[in-house]
Coordinates of N, CA, C and O in Angstrom, one line a residue:
M1 N 0.6 -1.4 0.2 CA -0.4 0.2 0.0 C 1.0 1.0 0.1 O 1.9 1.3 0.5
T2 N 0.2 2.0 -0.5 CA 1.3 3.6 -1.1 C 0.4 4.7 0.5 O -0.4 4.1 1.3
N3 N 1.7 5.4 0.9 CA 0.9 6.2 1.9 C 0.1 6.8 1.4 O -0.9 7.2 2.9
Q4 N 0.0 6.9 0.8 CA -1.8 7.8 0.0 C -2.7 7.3 1.0 O -4.0 7.7 1.2
E5 N -2.7 5.6 0.2 CA -3.8 5.2 0.6 C -3.7 4.3 1.7 O -4.7 4.4 2.2
I6 N -3.0 4.6 2.7 CA -3.5 4.4 4.0 C -3.6 5.9 4.7 O -4.3 5.2 5.5
F7 N -3.0 7.4 4.4 CA -3.5 8.1 5.1 C -5.4 8.1 4.7 O -5.7 8.2 5.5
E8 N -5.5 7.7 3.3 CA -7.3 7.9 3.1 C -8.0 6.5 3.6 O -9.4 6.9 4.5
L9 N -7.1 5.5 4.0 CA -7.9 4.4 4.7 C -8.4 5.0 6.3 O -9.3 4.9 7.4
L10 N -6.7 5.4 7.1 CA -7.0 6.2 7.6 C -8.3 6.9 8.7 O -8.6 7.1 9.3
D11 N -7.9 8.0 7.4 CA -9.6 9.2 7.0 C -11.0 8.6 7.2 O -11.7 8.5 8.0
R12 N -11.1 7.8 6.3 CA -12.3 6.6 6.2 C -12.6 5.8 7.5 O -13.7 6.0 8.0
F13 N -11.8 5.2 8.2 CA -11.5 4.7 9.3 C -12.1 5.9 11.0 O -12.9 5.5 11.6
E14 N -11.3 6.6 10.7 CA -11.9 7.8 11.5 C -13.3 8.5 11.5 O -13.4 8.2 12.4
R15 N -13.5 8.5 10.4 CA -15.0 8.7 9.9 C -16.3 7.8 10.4 O -17.4 8.4 10.4
S16 N -15.9 6.4 9.8 CA -16.8 5.6 10.3 C -17.3 5.0 12.0 O -16.3 6.1 13.1
G17 N -17.7 4.4 12.0 CA -18.0 3.7 13.7 C -17.7 2.6 14.0 O -18.1 2.0 15.4
L18 N -16.5 2.2 12.9 CA -15.8 1.1 13.6 C -15.4 1.2 14.8 O -14.4 2.0 15.1
A19 N -14.7 0.0 15.3 CA -14.0 0.1 16.8 C -12.2 -0.7 16.4 O -11.6 -0.3 17.1
G20 N -12.3 -1.2 15.6 CA -10.9 -1.3 15.1 C -11.3 -2.5 13.6 O -12.1 -3.1 13.0
L21 N -10.4 -2.6 13.1 CA -10.0 -3.3 11.4 C -8.6 -3.6 11.6 O -7.6 -3.0 12.0
K22 N -8.8 -4.4 10.8 CA -7.5 -5.3 10.5 C -7.4 -5.4 8.9 O -8.4 -6.2 8.4
L23 N -6.8 -5.1 8.4 CA -6.0 -5.7 6.8 C -5.4 -6.1 6.6 O -4.1 -5.8 6.8
R24 N -4.9 -7.2 5.8 CA -4.2 -8.4 4.9 C -3.6 -7.9 3.7 O -4.9 -7.9 3.0
R25 N -2.5 -7.9 2.9 CA -2.5 -7.7 1.5 C -1.2 -8.1 1.9 O 0.3 -7.5 1.4
G26 N -1.2 -9.8 0.9 CA 0.2 -10.0 0.8 C 1.2 -10.3 2.1 O 0.9 -10.6 3.3
D27 N 2.5 -9.8 2.2 CA 2.6 -9.4 3.3 C 2.8 -8.8 4.4 O 3.3 -8.3 4.9
F28 N 2.0 -7.6 3.7 CA 1.7 -6.1 4.4 C -0.1 -6.6 5.3 O -0.3 -7.1 5.1
S29 N 0.5 -6.1 6.9 CA -0.5 -6.0 8.0 C -0.8 -5.0 8.0 O -0.1 -4.0 8.6
L30 N -2.3 -4.5 8.7 CA -2.6 -3.0 9.4 C -3.8 -3.3 10.6 O -4.4 -4.2 9.7
E31 N -3.6 -3.1 11.4 CA -4.5 -3.2 12.3 C -4.4 -2.0 13.1 O -3.4 -1.6 13.6
L32 N -5.7 -1.4 13.0 CA -7.0 0.2 13.6 C -7.1 -0.6 14.6 O -8.4 -1.9 14.8
S33 N -7.3 0.8 15.4 CA -8.3 0.3 16.8 C -8.5 1.7 17.4 O -7.7 2.4 17.2
R34 N -9.8 2.0 17.8 CA -9.8 2.9 18.6 C -9.9 3.2 20.4 O -10.3 2.0 20.9
A35 N -9.3 4.1 21.0 CA -9.4 3.9 22.6 C -10.4 4.1 22.9 O -11.0 4.9 22.2
S36 N -11.0 3.4 23.8 CA -12.6 3.8 24.5 C -12.2 4.8 25.4 O -11.5 5.1 25.6
A37 N -13.5 5.7 25.7 CA -13.7 6.7 26.3 C -13.2 6.6 27.6 O -13.5 7.3 28.6
S38 N -13.4 5.1 28.4 CA -13.3 4.9 29.8 C -12.2 4.2 29.5 O -11.6 3.4 31.1
S39 N -11.8 4.2 28.8 CA -9.9 3.7 29.4 C -9.0 4.9 29.8 O -9.7 6.0 30.4
P40 N -8.7 4.0 30.8 CA -7.7 5.5 31.7 C -6.0 5.7 31.0 O -5.8 5.7 30.3
A41 N -6.5 7.7 31.0 CA -5.5 8.0 30.7 C -3.9 7.6 31.1 O -3.7 6.4 32.3
P42 N -3.0 7.5 30.6 CA -1.4 6.6 30.6 C -0.9 7.6 31.4 O -1.4 8.8 31.4
A43 N -0.2 7.1 32.3 CA 0.8 7.6 33.1 C 1.2 8.9 33.2 O 2.0 9.0 31.8
G44 N 2.0 9.3 33.6 CA 2.3 11.1 33.6 C 1.5 11.8 32.5 O 2.1 13.4 32.6
E45 N -0.5 11.6 31.9 CA -1.4 12.9 31.4 C -2.0 12.9 32.3 O -2.3 12.4 33.6
A46 N -1.9 14.3 31.9 CA -3.2 15.1 33.2 C -4.7 14.2 33.3 O -4.7 14.3 32.2
Q47 N -5.3 14.2 34.6 CA -6.4 13.6 34.7 C -7.5 14.9 34.3 O -9.0 14.1 33.3
S48 N -6.7 16.1 34.2 CA -7.9 17.6 33.8 C -7.7 17.7 32.7 O -6.6 18.6 32.7
A49 N -8.3 18.4 31.8 CA -7.8 19.7 30.9 C -7.7 20.7 31.3 O -8.0 20.6 32.2
P50 N -6.8 21.4 31.0 CA -6.7 22.7 31.1 C -7.1 23.9 31.0 O -8.1 23.7 30.1
A51 N -7.7 24.9 31.5 CA -8.1 26.3 31.0 C -7.6 26.2 29.3 O -7.0 26.7 29.6
Q52 N -8.7 26.4 28.7 CA -8.4 26.9 27.5 C -8.9 28.6 27.2 O -9.7 29.0 27.9
S53 N -7.7 29.1 26.4 CA -7.2 30.4 26.6 C -8.6 30.8 25.3 O -8.7 30.0 24.0
P54 N -9.3 32.1 25.0 CA -10.0 32.3 23.8 C -9.6 32.2 22.3 O -10.2 31.0 21.7
A55 N -8.1 32.4 22.5 CA -6.9 32.0 21.1 C -7.8 30.0 21.1 O -7.9 29.7 19.7
Q56 N -7.2 29.5 22.3 CA -7.3 28.0 22.0 C -8.6 27.5 22.2 O -8.5 26.0 21.2
S57 N -10.1 28.5 21.9 CA -10.6 27.3 22.0 C -11.2 27.8 20.8 O -11.7 27.3 19.9
A58 N -11.0 29.2 20.2 CA -11.2 29.5 18.8 C -10.7 28.2 18.0 O -11.5 27.6 16.8
E59 N -9.3 27.7 18.1 CA -8.6 26.7 17.5 C -9.1 25.4 17.3 O -9.3 24.4 16.6
A60 N -9.5 25.2 18.9 CA -10.5 23.6 18.9 C -11.6 23.7 18.0 O -12.1 22.5 17.6
T61 N -12.2 24.4 17.0 CA -13.9 24.4 16.2 C -12.6 24.0 14.9 O -13.5 23.9 14.2
D62 N -11.5 24.3 14.7 CA -10.7 24.2 14.1 C -10.4 22.6 13.3 O -10.6 21.9 14.5
E63 N -10.7 22.2 12.3 CA -10.3 20.7 11.7 C -8.8 20.4 12.5 O -8.1 21.7 12.1
A64 N -8.4 19.2 12.2 CA -7.3 18.8 13.0 C -6.1 17.7 11.4 O -7.2 17.3 11.1
I65 N -5.4 18.4 11.4 CA -4.1 17.5 11.1 C -4.1 16.5 11.9 O -3.2 16.9 13.0
I66 N -4.3 15.4 11.8 CA -4.0 14.1 12.7 C -2.4 13.3 12.9 O -2.4 12.7 11.5
A67 N -2.1 12.5 14.0 CA -0.5 12.2 13.8 C -1.1 10.6 12.9 O -2.0 9.4 13.6
P68 N -0.9 9.9 11.3 CA -0.9 8.7 11.6 C -0.6 7.3 12.1 O -1.0 6.8 11.6
L69 N 0.3 8.0 13.0 CA 1.3 6.8 13.1 C 1.8 7.7 14.4 O 1.7 9.3 14.6
A70 N 2.8 6.8 15.8 CA 2.8 6.8 16.4 C 4.8 7.2 16.2 O 5.1 6.5 15.7
G71 N 4.8 8.7 16.6 CA 6.5 9.0 16.2 C 7.1 9.9 16.9 O 6.1 11.1 17.1
V72 N 8.0 10.3 16.2 CA 8.7 11.4 16.4 C 8.4 13.0 15.3 O 8.6 12.2 14.1
F73 N 7.2 14.3 15.8 CA 7.6 15.0 15.2 C 8.2 15.8 14.9 O 9.0 16.3 15.3
Y74 N 8.5 16.2 13.6 CA 9.9 17.6 13.2 C 9.0 18.2 12.1 O 8.5 18.1 11.1
A75 N 9.1 19.0 12.3 CA 8.3 20.1 11.7 C 9.2 20.9 10.3 O 8.5 21.6 9.5
A76 N 10.4 20.6 10.4 CA 11.0 20.9 9.3 C 12.1 19.7 9.2 O 12.0 18.7 9.6
A77 N 12.8 19.6 7.8 CA 13.4 18.9 6.9 C 14.6 18.5 8.0 O 15.1 17.5 7.7
A78 N 15.2 19.5 8.8 CA 16.1 19.9 9.0 C 16.8 20.6 10.5 O 15.8 21.9 9.9
P79 N 17.6 20.7 11.6 CA 17.6 21.3 12.6 C 17.6 23.0 12.1 O 18.5 22.6 10.9
G80 N 17.6 23.9 12.1 CA 17.8 25.3 12.2 C 16.5 25.2 10.4 O 17.1 26.5 9.8
E81 N 15.9 24.3 9.8 CA 15.5 25.0 8.3 C 14.3 25.7 9.1 O 13.7 25.6 10.0
V82 N 13.8 26.0 7.5 CA 12.2 27.0 8.0 C 11.3 25.7 8.0 O 11.2 24.4 7.6
P83 N 10.6 25.7 9.2 CA 9.5 24.8 9.0 C 8.8 24.8 8.1 O 8.7 25.4 7.1
Y84 N 7.9 23.5 7.6 CA 7.0 23.5 6.5 C 6.2 24.0 6.7 O 5.2 24.9 5.8
A85 N 5.4 24.1 7.7 CA 4.1 24.5 7.9 C 4.5 25.7 8.9 O 4.6 24.4 10.5
E86 N 3.6 26.8 9.3 CA 3.9 27.8 10.9 C 2.2 28.2 10.6 O 1.7 28.2 9.7
V87 N 1.9 28.6 12.2 CA 0.4 29.4 12.3 C 0.4 30.8 10.9 O 1.5 31.4 10.4
G88 N -0.2 30.4 9.9 CA -1.1 31.6 9.0 C -0.3 30.8 7.6 O -1.0 31.8 7.1
T89 N 0.6 29.7 7.8 CA 0.9 29.3 6.0 C -0.6 28.9 5.9 O -1.2 27.9 6.4
R90 N -0.3 29.0 4.3 CA -1.8 28.5 3.6 C -1.0 27.2 2.7 O 0.1 27.5 1.7
V91 N -1.9 26.5 2.7 CA -1.5 24.8 2.1 C -2.0 24.2 1.2 O -3.3 24.7 1.2
R92 N -1.5 23.8 0.0 CA -1.7 23.3 -0.6 C -2.3 21.7 -0.5 O -1.7 20.8 0.3
K93 N -3.4 20.8 -0.8 CA -3.5 19.5 -0.9 C -2.9 18.7 -1.1 O -1.8 18.8 -2.2
G94 N -1.9 17.7 0.0 CA -0.7 16.5 -0.9 C 0.4 17.9 0.2 O 1.8 16.9 0.0
Q95 N 0.6 18.9 0.0 CA 2.0 19.3 0.5 C 1.9 18.7 2.1 O 1.7 19.0 2.5
T96 N 3.9 19.1 1.4 CA 3.7 18.4 3.0 C 3.9 19.4 4.7 O 4.2 20.7 3.7
V97 N 3.4 18.9 5.6 CA 3.0 19.8 6.6 C 4.1 19.2 8.1 O 4.5 20.9 8.3
C98 N 4.7 18.4 7.9 CA 5.8 18.2 8.2 C 6.3 16.4 8.6 O 6.3 16.0 7.0
L99 N 7.1 16.1 9.4 CA 7.7 14.5 8.6 C 7.1 14.3 10.5 O 7.2 14.6 11.4
M100 N 7.1 12.8 10.3 CA 7.4 11.8 11.5 C 8.1 10.9 11.5 O 8.4 10.3 10.2
E101 N 8.8 10.1 12.4 CA 9.8 9.6 12.4 C 9.2 8.6 12.9 O 9.2 8.6 14.1
A102 N 9.6 7.1 12.9 CA 8.9 6.0 13.4 C 9.4 4.8 12.9 O 9.8 4.2 11.8
M103 N 10.5 3.6 14.0 CA 11.3 2.7 13.6 C 12.3 3.0 12.0 O 12.8 2.7 11.3
K104 N 13.2 4.3 12.7 CA 13.9 4.9 12.0 C 13.5 5.5 10.1 O 14.4 5.1 9.8
M105 N 11.8 5.7 9.8 CA 11.5 5.6 9.4 C 10.8 6.9 8.8 O 10.2 7.4 10.0
I106 N 11.3 7.8 7.8 CA 10.7 9.3 8.1 C 9.2 8.6 7.1 O 9.5 8.3 5.8
S107 N 8.3 9.6 7.3 CA 6.9 9.8 7.0 C 6.6 11.1 6.4 O 6.8 11.9 7.5
E108 N 6.6 11.6 5.2 CA 5.8 13.1 4.7 C 4.6 13.4 5.3 O 3.8 12.2 5.0
I109 N 4.0 14.0 6.1 CA 2.4 14.3 6.8 C 1.9 15.2 5.1 O 2.8 16.0 6.0
P110 N 0.9 14.7 4.5 CA 0.7 15.9 3.6 C -0.2 16.7 4.5 O -1.8 15.7 5.3
A111 N -1.2 17.4 3.6 CA -2.4 18.5 4.0 C -3.1 18.3 2.9 O -3.2 17.6 2.5
P112 N -4.5 17.9 4.0 CA -5.8 16.8 3.8 C -6.5 17.4 2.4 O -7.1 17.4 1.7
C113 N -6.2 18.8 2.2 CA -6.8 20.3 1.5 C -6.5 21.2 1.4 O -5.5 21.3 2.5
D114 N -6.7 21.8 0.3 CA -5.9 22.9 0.5 C -6.6 24.3 1.8 O -7.8 23.9 2.0
C115 N -5.8 24.9 2.5 CA -6.0 24.9 4.2 C -5.2 26.2 4.6 O -3.8 26.5 3.9
V116 N -5.4 26.7 5.7 CA -4.5 27.9 6.0 C -3.8 27.5 7.9 O -5.0 26.7 8.3
I117 N -3.5 26.9 8.1 CA -2.9 26.0 9.2 C -3.0 27.9 10.5 O -2.3 28.2 10.4
T118 N -4.1 27.0 11.5 CA -4.0 27.8 12.9 C -3.6 27.8 13.6 O -3.5 28.5 14.7
G119 N -2.7 26.5 13.7 CA -2.6 26.1 14.9 C -1.3 24.9 15.1 O -1.8 23.9 13.7
V120 N -0.2 25.3 15.3 CA 0.9 24.2 15.6 C 0.9 23.0 16.9 O 1.3 24.1 18.1
C121 N 0.3 22.2 17.3 CA -0.6 21.4 18.4 C 1.1 20.7 19.0 O 1.3 20.1 20.3
K122 N 2.0 20.4 18.3 CA 3.2 19.5 18.9 C 4.5 20.7 18.5 O 4.5 21.4 17.6
E123 N 5.4 20.6 19.5 CA 7.0 20.7 19.3 C 8.0 20.4 18.1 O 7.7 18.9 18.4
N124 N 8.3 21.0 18.1 CA 9.6 19.9 16.7 C 11.0 19.3 18.2 O 11.1 19.2 18.9
G125 N 10.3 17.6 17.4 CA 11.8 16.7 18.1 C 10.5 15.9 19.4 O 10.7 15.0 20.0
T126 N 8.9 16.3 19.4 CA 9.1 16.0 20.2 C 7.8 14.5 20.0 O 7.6 14.3 18.9
L127 N 7.6 13.8 20.9 CA 6.6 12.6 20.1 C 5.5 12.8 20.4 O 4.8 13.2 20.4
A128 N 4.7 11.8 19.3 CA 3.1 12.0 19.0 C 2.6 10.6 18.9 O 3.2 9.9 17.9
A129 N 1.2 10.5 19.6 CA 1.0 9.4 19.7 C 0.1 8.9 18.5 O -0.6 10.4 17.8
Y130 N -0.4 8.4 18.0 CA -1.5 7.6 16.9 C -3.1 8.4 17.1 O -2.7 8.4 18.1
G131 N -3.3 9.2 16.4 CA -4.9 10.0 15.8 C -4.5 11.7 17.3 O -5.3 12.2 17.1
E132 N -3.5 12.1 17.1 CA -3.2 13.3 18.1 C -3.0 14.2 16.8 O -2.2 14.0 16.0
P133 N -3.8 15.0 17.4 CA -3.9 16.2 16.6 C -1.9 16.6 16.7 O -1.5 17.0 17.3
L134 N -1.8 17.1 15.1 CA -0.6 17.8 14.9 C -0.6 19.7 14.5 O 0.1 20.4 14.5
F135 N -1.5 19.5 13.6 CA -1.7 21.3 13.3 C -3.3 21.3 13.4 O -4.2 20.2 13.4
R136 N -3.9 21.7 12.8 CA -5.2 22.7 13.6 C -5.5 23.9 12.3 O -4.5 24.4 11.9
Y137 N -6.3 23.3 11.4 CA -6.6 24.6 10.2 C -7.5 24.1 9.6 O -9.2 24.1 10.6
R138 N -8.0 25.9 8.8 CA -9.1 26.0 8.2 C -9.1 25.4 6.8 O -8.1 26.1 5.8
P139 N -9.8 24.8 5.9 CA -10.1 24.9 5.0 C -10.5 26.1 4.2 O -11.0 27.0 4.6
C140 N -10.1 26.2 2.8 CA -10.0 27.1 1.9 C -10.5 27.2 0.5 O -10.3 26.0 0.0

């Protein structure tokens, strides 16, 4: 499967009511599952959400580009380089907005549509969990 096919499958899974999905194609295997609302928070995470500022509340209404895999979030191709996307950046559908590294493999994360980035949810070099928001955006 190509990365684009996987991203489309993740998007459809996210929009569906399915609790889990297993896919096999030859030697390729993919398993998706949703975290249940009743599952406890992982150790080290706050049990209650911090109060949001008005700017954060506005961002919460925007759509999100979510992490299609668990890995390290990179805003730019190399340290010291300009980030792919920052708040206010206008991006086209399919344009790379960040990189994610998992198991020594680098994946480009594309914009899902033509949009304007309204928030960056992760800091460069930090770990992102599967399904965690990376960016907030408004379609244009």
